[in-house]
Every structure is written in C-alpha cells, then in structure tokens.
CSV table of C-alpha atoms in Angstrom, one decimal:
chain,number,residue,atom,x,y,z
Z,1,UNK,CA,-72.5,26.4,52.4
Z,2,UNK,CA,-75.4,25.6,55.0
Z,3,UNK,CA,-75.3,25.3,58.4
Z,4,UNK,CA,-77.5,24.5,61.2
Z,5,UNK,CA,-77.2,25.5,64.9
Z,6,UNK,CA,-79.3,26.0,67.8
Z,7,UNK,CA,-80.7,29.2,69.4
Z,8,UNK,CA,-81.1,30.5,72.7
Z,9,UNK,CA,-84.2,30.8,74.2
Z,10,UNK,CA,-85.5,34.6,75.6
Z,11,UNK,CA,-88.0,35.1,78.3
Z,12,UNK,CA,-90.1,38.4,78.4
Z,13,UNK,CA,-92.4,40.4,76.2
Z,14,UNK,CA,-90.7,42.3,73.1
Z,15,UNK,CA,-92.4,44.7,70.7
Z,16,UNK,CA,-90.5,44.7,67.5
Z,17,UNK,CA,-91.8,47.9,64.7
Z,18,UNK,CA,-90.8,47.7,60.8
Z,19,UNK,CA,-88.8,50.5,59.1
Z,20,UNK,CA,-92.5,51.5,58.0
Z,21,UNK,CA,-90.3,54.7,55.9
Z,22,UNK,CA,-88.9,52.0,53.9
Z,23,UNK,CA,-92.4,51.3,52.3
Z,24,UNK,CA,-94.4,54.0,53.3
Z,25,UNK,CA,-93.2,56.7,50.9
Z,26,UNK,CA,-93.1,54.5,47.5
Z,27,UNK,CA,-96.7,53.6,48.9
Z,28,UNK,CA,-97.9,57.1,49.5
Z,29,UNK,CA,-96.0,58.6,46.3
Z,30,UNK,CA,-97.6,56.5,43.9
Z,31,UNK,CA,-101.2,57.1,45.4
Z,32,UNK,CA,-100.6,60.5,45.1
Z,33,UNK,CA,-99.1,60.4,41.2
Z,34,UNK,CA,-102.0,58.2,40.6
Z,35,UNK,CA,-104.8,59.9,42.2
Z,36,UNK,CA,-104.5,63.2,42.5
Z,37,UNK,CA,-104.3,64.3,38.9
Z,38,UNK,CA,-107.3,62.5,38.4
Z,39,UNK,CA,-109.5,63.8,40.5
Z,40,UNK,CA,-108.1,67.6,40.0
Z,41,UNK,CA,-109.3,67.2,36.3
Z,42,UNK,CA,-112.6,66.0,37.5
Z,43,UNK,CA,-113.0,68.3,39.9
Z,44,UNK,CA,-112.3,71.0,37.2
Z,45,UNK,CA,-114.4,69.5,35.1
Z,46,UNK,CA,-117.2,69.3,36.8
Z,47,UNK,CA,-116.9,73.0,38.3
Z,48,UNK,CA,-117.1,73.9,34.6
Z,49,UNK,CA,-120.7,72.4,34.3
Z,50,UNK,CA,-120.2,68.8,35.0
Z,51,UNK,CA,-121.6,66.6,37.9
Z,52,UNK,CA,-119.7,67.6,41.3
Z,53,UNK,CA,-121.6,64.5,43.3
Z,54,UNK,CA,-120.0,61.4,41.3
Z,55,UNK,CA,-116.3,63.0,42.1
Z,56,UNK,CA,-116.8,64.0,45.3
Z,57,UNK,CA,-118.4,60.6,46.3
Z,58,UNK,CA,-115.2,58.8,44.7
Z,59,UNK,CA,-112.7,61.3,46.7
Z,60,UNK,CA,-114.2,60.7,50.0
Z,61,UNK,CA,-114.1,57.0,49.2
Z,62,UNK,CA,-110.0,57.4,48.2
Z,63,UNK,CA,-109.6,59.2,51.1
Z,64,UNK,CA,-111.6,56.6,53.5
Z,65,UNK,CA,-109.4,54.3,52.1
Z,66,UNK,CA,-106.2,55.8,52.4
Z,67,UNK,CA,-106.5,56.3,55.9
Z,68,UNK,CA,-107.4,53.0,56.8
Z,69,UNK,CA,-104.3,51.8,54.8
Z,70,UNK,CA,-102.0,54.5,56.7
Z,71,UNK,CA,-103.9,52.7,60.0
Z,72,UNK,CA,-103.2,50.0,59.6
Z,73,UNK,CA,-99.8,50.6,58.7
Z,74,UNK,CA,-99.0,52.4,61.8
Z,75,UNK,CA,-100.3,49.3,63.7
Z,76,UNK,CA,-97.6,46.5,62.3
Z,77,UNK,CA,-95.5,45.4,64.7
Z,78,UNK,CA,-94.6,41.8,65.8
Z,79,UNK,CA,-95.1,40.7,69.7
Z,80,UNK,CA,-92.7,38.3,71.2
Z,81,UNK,CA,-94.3,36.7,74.2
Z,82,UNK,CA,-93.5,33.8,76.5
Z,83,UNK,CA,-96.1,31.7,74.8
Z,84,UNK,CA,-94.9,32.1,71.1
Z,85,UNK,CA,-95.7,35.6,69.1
Z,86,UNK,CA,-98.2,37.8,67.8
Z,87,UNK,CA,-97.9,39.4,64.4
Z,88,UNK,CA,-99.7,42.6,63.6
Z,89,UNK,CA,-99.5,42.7,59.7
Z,90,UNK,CA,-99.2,45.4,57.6
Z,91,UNK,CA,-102.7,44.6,55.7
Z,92,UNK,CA,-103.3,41.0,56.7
Z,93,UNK,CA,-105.1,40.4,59.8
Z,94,UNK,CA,-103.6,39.5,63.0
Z,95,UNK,CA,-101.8,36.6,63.9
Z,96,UNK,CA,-101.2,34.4,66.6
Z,97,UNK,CA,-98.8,31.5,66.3
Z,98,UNK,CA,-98.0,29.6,69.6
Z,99,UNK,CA,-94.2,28.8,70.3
Z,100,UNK,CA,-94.9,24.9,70.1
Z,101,UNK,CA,-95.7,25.3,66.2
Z,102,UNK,CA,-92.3,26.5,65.5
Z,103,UNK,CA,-89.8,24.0,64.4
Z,104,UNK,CA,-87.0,25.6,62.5
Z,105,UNK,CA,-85.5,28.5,60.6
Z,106,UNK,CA,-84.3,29.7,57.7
Z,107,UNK,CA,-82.0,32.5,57.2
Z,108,UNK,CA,-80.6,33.7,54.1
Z,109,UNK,CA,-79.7,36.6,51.3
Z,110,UNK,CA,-82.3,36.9,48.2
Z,111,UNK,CA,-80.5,38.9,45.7
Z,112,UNK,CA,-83.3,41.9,44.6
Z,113,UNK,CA,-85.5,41.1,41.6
Z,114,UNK,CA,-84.6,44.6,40.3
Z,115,UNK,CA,-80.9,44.9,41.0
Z,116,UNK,CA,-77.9,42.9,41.8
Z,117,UNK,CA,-78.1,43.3,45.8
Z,118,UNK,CA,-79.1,40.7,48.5
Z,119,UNK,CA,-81.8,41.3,51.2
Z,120,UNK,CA,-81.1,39.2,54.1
Z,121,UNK,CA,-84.7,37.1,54.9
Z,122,UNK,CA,-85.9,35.1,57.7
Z,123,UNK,CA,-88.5,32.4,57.1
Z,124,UNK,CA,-89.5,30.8,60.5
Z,125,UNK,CA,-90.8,27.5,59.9
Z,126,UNK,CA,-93.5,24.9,61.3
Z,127,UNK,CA,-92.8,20.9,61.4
Z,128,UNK,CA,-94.2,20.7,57.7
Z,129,UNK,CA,-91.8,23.9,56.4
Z,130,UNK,CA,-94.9,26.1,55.8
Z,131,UNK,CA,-94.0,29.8,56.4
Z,132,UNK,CA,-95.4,31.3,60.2
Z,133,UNK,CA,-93.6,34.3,59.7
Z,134,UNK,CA,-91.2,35.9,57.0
Z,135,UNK,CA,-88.9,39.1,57.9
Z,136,UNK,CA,-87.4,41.0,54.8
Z,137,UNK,CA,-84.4,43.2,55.3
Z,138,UNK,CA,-86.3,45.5,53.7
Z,139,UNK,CA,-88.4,46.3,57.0
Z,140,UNK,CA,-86.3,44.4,59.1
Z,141,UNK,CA,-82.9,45.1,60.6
Z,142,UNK,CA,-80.7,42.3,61.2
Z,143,UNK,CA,-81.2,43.4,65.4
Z,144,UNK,CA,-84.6,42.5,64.6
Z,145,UNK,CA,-84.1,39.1,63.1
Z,146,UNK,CA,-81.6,38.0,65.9
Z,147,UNK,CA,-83.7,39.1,68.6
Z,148,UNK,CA,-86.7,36.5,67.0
Z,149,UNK,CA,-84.2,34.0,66.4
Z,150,UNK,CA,-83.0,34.3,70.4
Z,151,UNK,CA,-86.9,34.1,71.3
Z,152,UNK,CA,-87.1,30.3,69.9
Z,153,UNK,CA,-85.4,27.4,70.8
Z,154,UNK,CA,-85.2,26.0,67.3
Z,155,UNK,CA,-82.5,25.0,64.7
Z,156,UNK,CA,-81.7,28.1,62.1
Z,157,UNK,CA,-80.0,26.8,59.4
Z,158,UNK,CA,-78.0,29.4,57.8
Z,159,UNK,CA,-77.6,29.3,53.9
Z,160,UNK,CA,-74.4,31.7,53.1
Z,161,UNK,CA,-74.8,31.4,49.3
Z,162,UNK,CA,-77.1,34.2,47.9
Z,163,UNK,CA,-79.8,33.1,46.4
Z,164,UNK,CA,-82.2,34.3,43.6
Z,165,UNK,CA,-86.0,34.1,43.6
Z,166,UNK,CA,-85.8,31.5,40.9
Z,167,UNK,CA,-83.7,29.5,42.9
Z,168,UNK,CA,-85.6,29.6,46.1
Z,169,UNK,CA,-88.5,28.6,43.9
Z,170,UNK,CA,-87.1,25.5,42.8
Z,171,UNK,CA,-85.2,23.9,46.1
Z,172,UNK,CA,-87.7,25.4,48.1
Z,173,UNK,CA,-91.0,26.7,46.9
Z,174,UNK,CA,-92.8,25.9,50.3
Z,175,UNK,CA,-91.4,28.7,51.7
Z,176,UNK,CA,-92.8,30.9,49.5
Z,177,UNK,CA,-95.8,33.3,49.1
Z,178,UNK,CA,-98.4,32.6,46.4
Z,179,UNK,CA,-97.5,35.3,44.0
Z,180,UNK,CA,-93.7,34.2,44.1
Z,181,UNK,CA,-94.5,30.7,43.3
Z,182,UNK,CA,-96.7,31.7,40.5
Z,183,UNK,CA,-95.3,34.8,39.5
Z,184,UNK,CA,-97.7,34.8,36.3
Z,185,UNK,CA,-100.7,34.5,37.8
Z,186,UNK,CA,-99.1,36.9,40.3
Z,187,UNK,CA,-99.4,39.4,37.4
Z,188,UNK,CA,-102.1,38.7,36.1
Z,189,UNK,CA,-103.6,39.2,39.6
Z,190,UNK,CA,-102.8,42.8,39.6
Z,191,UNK,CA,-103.3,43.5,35.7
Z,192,UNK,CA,-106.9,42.7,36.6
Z,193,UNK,CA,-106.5,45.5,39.6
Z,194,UNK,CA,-105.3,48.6,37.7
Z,195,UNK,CA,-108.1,47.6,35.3
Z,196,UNK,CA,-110.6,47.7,37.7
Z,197,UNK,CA,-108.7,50.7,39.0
Z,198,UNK,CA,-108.8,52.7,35.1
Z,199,UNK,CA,-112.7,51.2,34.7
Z,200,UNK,CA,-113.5,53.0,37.9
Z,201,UNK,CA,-111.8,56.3,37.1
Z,202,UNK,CA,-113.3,56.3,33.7
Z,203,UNK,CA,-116.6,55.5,35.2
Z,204,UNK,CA,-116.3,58.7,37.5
Z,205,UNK,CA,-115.0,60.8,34.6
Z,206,UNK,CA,-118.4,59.8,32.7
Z,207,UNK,CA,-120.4,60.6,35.5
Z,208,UNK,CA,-118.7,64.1,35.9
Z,209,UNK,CA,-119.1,65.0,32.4
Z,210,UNK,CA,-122.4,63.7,31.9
C-alpha cells in the first residue's frame, strides 16, 4: 500500500552524523587483509637483497591514501539549515541543495541484496524525481530520517510493501544510482579496479625483486 502525507516544517540548524562503525570496520578490515600481507612479503623480500625504494614508495602512497579516506570519513555529516541542507559525503564532494529544489519523498524498505532483511531508505526527491539525497538504514537511524522529513515541507509518500532492488529498478529506476541501474557495468566497473589494483602490486613486487 502507498500513502502520501505532508510534513511539518522545522526551523533551526541540525547536524546529523552516520553510524560511520557500520561501514568503517568492513572498510578498514579489508584494506588491511588486502594490503598488509603484501607489502610484509615485499618488504621481506627486498630486505633479503631486493629493492627497498619501489616498496617503500608504494606504502607511503597506501598509507597517504588511507588517511585521506579515514578524513574524509570522519567529516560526513548532513547539515539541516533554514535555507535547505548541506551534505558532507562520505567520498563525494560536498553538497548544497537549496530547500526550494525539494519536492517530494520517498520512503521505503529494500530487502538486502545478500539476505532476506529490509533496510528502510529515504530518497528525497526534486520536481523531476532525480535523487538530492538518499539515507540508508544502514548509516541512518530512523531518528535521522524523521528529523529530515520534519525539516521539509513536502509530500513523503510511504510505500509499506518491501521492495527488492529489481523491483525498484523497474517502477522506479530514476531514483537510483548508476551502478544499481546498470548493475553489469557496475561490475565491470570494479573488475577493472582490482585489476589495476593486482597490476600495481605485481608491478611493485617486480621492482622489489629486480
């Protein structure tokens, strides 16, 4: 069943943070299962006669790396102001979307592409249904999502039926990001990334033994 109804508008400034634990450790965990090894072989290699230069280039530049990542994590947040809000992504740059380009909302429960439980997600719309900002109950609590849907005076239409990704695709691929609407080339995408990844490594390795 869908329904629509109007919300509230709320005056002030509000500063709302993600649940960064929630994608912080997978993040950090698989750096480290997928780095570390790596560069401890090298290292060991190259202490045994190899080329200590090409690895310890490639570390510093991990490292550089990582710590802008883990910046610019610490910096996501999304600002409510009078005027509309202000969303500090996690790796995107930052965005400003006045209050008159939002139109409507969407809220409703995506059922996990891995498992068979629901995320609730909020899509806040602008007059031609193109996505302005997109809160995941993964990083989002529903607190969060209220408190956004209080801070606009738009419709929300509520959809109470779960809904899977191919689904959402199909009534409403607008919404969307890229990758979900074209989940192949999606995949592909970031096939080609670990290869450039494993190239790279295998690059450094050469260096070191050489």
């Amino acid at each position: 069943m869908t329904t629509t109804a109007p919300a509230a508008r709320a005056v002030g400034t509000v500063t709302l943070q993600p649940f960064r634990q929630r994608y912080w450790l997978p993040i950090v965990g698989s750096l480290v299962a997928a780095v570390v090894p790596v560069y401890i072989t090298a290292f060991v290699i190259a202490s045994t006669g190899g080329r200590i230069v090409p690895v310890s280039v490639a570390a510093a530049v991990t490292l550089v790396i990582a710590a802008l990542v883990a910046w610019r994590f610490s910096r996501a947040r999304l600002v409510l102001q009078a005027g509309g809000m202000v969303e500090h992504g996690l790796l995107g740059r930052t965005r400003t979307t006045p209050r008159e380009a939002v139109a409507s909302a969407v809220l409703l429960a995506l059922y996990d592409t891995q498992s068979v439980q629901t995320r609730r997600q909020l899509f806040v719309l602008d007059a031609g249904e193109r996505t302005l900002l997109r809160m995941s109950g993964a990083s989002w609590s529903d607190q969060h999502m209220r408190t956004v849907l209080r801070h606009f005076d738009v419709l929300v239409e509520t959809i109470d039926t779960p809904m899977t990704l191919h689904d959402l695709r199909h009534t409403r691929p607008g919404i969307l990001r890229w990758s979900e609407r074209h989940p192949w080339r999606g995949n592909l995408l970031m096939i080609s990334l670990g290869l450039v990844c494993c190239v790279s490594i295998a690059i450094t390795a050469t260096l070191t033994i050489g």
